[in-house]
mmCIF file of C-alpha atoms in Angstrom:
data_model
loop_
_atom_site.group_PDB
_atom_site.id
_atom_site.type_symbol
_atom_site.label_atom_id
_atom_site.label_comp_id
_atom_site.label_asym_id
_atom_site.label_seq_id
_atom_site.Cartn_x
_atom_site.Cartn_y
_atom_site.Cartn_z
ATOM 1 C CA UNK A 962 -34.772 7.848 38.233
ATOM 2 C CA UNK A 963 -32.868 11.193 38.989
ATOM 3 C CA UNK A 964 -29.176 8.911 38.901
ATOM 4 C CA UNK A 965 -30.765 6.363 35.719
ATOM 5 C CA UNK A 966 -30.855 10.101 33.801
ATOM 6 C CA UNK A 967 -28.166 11.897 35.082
ATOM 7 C CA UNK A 968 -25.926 8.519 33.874
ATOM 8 C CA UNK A 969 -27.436 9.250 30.875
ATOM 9 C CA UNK A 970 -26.616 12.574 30.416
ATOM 10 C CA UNK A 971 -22.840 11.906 30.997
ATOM 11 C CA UNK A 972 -22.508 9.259 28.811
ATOM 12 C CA UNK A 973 -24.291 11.204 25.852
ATOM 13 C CA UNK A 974 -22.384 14.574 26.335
ATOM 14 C CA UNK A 975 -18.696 13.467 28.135
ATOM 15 C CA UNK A 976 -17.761 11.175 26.149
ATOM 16 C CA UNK A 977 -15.312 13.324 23.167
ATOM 17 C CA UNK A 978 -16.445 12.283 19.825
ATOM 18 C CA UNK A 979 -19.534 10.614 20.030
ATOM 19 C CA UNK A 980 -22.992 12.514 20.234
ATOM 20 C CA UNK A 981 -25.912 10.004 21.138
ATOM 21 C CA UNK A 982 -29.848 9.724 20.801
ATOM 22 C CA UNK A 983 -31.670 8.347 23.321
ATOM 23 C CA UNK A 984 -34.827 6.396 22.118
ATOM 24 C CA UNK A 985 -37.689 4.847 24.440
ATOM 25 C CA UNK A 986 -38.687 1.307 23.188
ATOM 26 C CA UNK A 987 -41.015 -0.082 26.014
ATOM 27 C CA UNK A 988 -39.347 -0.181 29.051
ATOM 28 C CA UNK A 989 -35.609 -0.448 27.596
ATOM 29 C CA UNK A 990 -34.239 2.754 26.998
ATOM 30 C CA UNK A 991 -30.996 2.662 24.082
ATOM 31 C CA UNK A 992 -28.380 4.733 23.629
ATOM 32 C CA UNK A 993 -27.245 4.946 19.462
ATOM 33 C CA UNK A 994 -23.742 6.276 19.015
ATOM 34 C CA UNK A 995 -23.453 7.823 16.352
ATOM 35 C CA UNK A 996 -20.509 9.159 14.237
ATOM 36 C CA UNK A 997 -19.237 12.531 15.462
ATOM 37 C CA UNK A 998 -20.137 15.156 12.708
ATOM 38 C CA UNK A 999 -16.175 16.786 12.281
ATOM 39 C CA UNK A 1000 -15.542 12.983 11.125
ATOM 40 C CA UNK A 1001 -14.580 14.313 7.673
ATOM 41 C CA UNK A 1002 -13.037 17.729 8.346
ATOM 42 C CA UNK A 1003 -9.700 15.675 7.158
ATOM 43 C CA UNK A 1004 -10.382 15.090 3.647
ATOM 44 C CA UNK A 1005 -9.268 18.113 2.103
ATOM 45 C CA UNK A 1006 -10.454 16.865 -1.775
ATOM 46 C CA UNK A 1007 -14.228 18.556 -1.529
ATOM 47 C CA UNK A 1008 -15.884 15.523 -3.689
ATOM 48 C CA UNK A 1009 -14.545 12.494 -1.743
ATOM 49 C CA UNK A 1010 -15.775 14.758 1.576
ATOM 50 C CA UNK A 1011 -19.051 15.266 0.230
ATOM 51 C CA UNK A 1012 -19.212 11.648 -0.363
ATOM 52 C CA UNK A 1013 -17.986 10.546 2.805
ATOM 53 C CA UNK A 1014 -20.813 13.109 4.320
ATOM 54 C CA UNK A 1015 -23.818 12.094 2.380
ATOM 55 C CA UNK A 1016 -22.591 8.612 3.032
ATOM 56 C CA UNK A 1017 -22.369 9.158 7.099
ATOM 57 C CA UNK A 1018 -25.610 11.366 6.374
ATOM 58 C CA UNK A 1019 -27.665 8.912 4.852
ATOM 59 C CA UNK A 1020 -28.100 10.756 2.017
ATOM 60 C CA UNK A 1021 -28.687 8.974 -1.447
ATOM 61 C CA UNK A 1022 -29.351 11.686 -3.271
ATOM 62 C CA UNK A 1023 -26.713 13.583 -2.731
ATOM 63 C CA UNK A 1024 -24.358 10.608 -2.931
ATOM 64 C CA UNK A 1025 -25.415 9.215 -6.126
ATOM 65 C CA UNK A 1026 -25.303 12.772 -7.439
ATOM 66 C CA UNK A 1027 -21.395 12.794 -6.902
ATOM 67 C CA UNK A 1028 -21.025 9.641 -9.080
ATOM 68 C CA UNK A 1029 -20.787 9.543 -12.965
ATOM 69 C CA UNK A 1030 -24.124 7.347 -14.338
ATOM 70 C CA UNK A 1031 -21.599 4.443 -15.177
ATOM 71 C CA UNK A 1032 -19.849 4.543 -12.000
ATOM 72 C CA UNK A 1033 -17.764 1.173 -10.936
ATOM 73 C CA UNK A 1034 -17.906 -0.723 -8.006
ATOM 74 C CA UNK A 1035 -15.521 -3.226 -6.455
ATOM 75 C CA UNK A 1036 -15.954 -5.205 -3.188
ATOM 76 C CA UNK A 1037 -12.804 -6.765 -2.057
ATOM 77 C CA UNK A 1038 -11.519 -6.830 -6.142
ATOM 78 C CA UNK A 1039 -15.108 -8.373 -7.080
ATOM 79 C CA UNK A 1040 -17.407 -6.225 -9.235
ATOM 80 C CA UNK A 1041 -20.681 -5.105 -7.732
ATOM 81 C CA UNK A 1042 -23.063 -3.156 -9.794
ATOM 82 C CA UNK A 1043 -22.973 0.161 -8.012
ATOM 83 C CA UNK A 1044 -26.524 1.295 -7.848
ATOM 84 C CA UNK A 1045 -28.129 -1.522 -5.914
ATOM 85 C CA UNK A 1046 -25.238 -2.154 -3.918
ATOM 86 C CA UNK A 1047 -25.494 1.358 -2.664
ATOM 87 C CA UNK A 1048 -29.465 1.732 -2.460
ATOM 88 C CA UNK A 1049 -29.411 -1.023 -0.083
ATOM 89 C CA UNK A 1050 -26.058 0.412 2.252
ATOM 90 C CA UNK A 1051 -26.931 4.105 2.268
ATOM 91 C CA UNK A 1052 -28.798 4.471 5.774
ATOM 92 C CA UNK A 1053 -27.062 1.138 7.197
ATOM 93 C CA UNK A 1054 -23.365 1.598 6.701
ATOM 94 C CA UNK A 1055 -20.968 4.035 7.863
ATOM 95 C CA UNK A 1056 -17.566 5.369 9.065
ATOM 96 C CA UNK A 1057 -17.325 5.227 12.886
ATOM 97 C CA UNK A 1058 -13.621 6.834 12.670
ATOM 98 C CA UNK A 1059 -11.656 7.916 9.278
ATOM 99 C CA UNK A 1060 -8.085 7.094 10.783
ATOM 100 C CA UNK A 1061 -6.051 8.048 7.934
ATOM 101 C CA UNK A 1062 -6.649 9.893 4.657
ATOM 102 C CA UNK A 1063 -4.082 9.430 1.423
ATOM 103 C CA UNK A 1064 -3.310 10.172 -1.947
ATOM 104 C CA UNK A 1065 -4.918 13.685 -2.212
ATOM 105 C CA UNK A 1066 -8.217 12.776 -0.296
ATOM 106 C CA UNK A 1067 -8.802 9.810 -2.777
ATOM 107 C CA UNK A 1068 -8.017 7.232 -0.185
ATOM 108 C CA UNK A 1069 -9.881 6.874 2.835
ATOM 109 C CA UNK A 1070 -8.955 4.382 6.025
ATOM 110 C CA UNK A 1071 -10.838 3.563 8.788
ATOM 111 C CA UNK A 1072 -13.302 1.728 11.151
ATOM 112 C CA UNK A 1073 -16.839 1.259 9.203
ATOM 113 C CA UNK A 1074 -20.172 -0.213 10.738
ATOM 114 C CA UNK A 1075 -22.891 -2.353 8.598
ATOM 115 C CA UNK A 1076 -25.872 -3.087 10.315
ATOM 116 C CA UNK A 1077 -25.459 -6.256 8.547
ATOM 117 C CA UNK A 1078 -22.015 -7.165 8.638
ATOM 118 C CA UNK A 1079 -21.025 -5.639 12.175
ATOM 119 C CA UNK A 1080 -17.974 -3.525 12.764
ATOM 120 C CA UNK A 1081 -14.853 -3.671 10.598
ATOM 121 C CA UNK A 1082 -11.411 -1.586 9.568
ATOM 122 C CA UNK A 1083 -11.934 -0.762 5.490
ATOM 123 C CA UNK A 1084 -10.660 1.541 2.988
ATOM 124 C CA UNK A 1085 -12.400 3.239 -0.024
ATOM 125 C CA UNK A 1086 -10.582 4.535 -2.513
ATOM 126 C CA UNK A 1087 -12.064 6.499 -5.532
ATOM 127 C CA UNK A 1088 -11.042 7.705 -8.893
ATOM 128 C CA UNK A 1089 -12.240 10.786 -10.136
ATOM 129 C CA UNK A 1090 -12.838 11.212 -14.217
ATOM 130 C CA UNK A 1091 -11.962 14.600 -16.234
ATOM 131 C CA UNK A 1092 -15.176 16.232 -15.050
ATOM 132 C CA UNK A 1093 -14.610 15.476 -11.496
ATOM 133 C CA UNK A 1094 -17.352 13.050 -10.768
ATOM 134 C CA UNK A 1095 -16.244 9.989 -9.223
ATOM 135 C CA UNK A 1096 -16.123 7.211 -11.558
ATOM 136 C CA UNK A 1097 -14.799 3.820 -9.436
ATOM 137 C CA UNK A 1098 -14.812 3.093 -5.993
ATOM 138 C CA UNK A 1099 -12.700 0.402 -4.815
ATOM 139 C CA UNK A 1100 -14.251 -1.098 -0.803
ATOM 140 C CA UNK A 1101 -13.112 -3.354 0.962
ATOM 141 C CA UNK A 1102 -11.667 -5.018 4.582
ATOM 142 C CA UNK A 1103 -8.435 -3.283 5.407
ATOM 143 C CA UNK A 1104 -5.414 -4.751 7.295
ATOM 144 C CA UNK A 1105 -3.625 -2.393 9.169
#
């Protein structure tokens, strides 16, 4: 038991990047990566990163809050309505690694996990309106 924890206790704290909870269920113990929390230090526009954060967060409220009420969705260049989409993702989808940021912070590559759909390179990009509430997000697979 003494090597089982000390294994354990390197992978969850030597590994750079990646913190790790350790939960008992029955006899199988699991390790969860999850995303390392100076994932967003990059994105130098403040509303995309507090997007990005509440989204890696799991936090709808302050995600939706960022959003204008008529906020546009698109999913590969297919419309989505926005709300539901997000409702359902928030909590289940999320950036494992932002590997590049562009034009001003409104762009954002990288490799994303869905507990649904698995593990995937995307890109979101967002448009801001006057106010500086984000009014469209484009999602989808990225090729790069």
């Amino acid at each position: 038991m003494k090597i089982f924890c000390s294994c354990i206790f390197i992978v969850l704290f030597a590994v750079p990047g990646v913190s790790g909870q350790v939960k008992l269920l029955g006899k199988q113990n699991v390790i969860r990566k999850t995303a390392h929390p100076m994932l967003t230090d990059q994105i130098k526009n403040q509303t995309i990163k507090k997007a990005i954060d509440a989204l890696q967060n799991a936090d709808k409220t302050a995600w939706f809050a960022l959003f204008t009420a008529d906020a546009k969705l698109y999913d590969d260049g297919n419309e989505v309505d926005f709300k539901p989409f997000f409702e359902k993702a928030i909590g289940h989808e999320r950036f494992t690694v932002i590997d590049r940021v562009e034009d001003g912070g409104l762009a954002i590559y990288g490799k994303f996990h869905s507990d649904q759909w698995g593990d995937f390179k995307t890109y979101f990009r967002f448009q801001l309106d006057e106010k500086g509430k984000i009014s469209r997000l484009n999602i989808g697979q990225a090729n790069y």
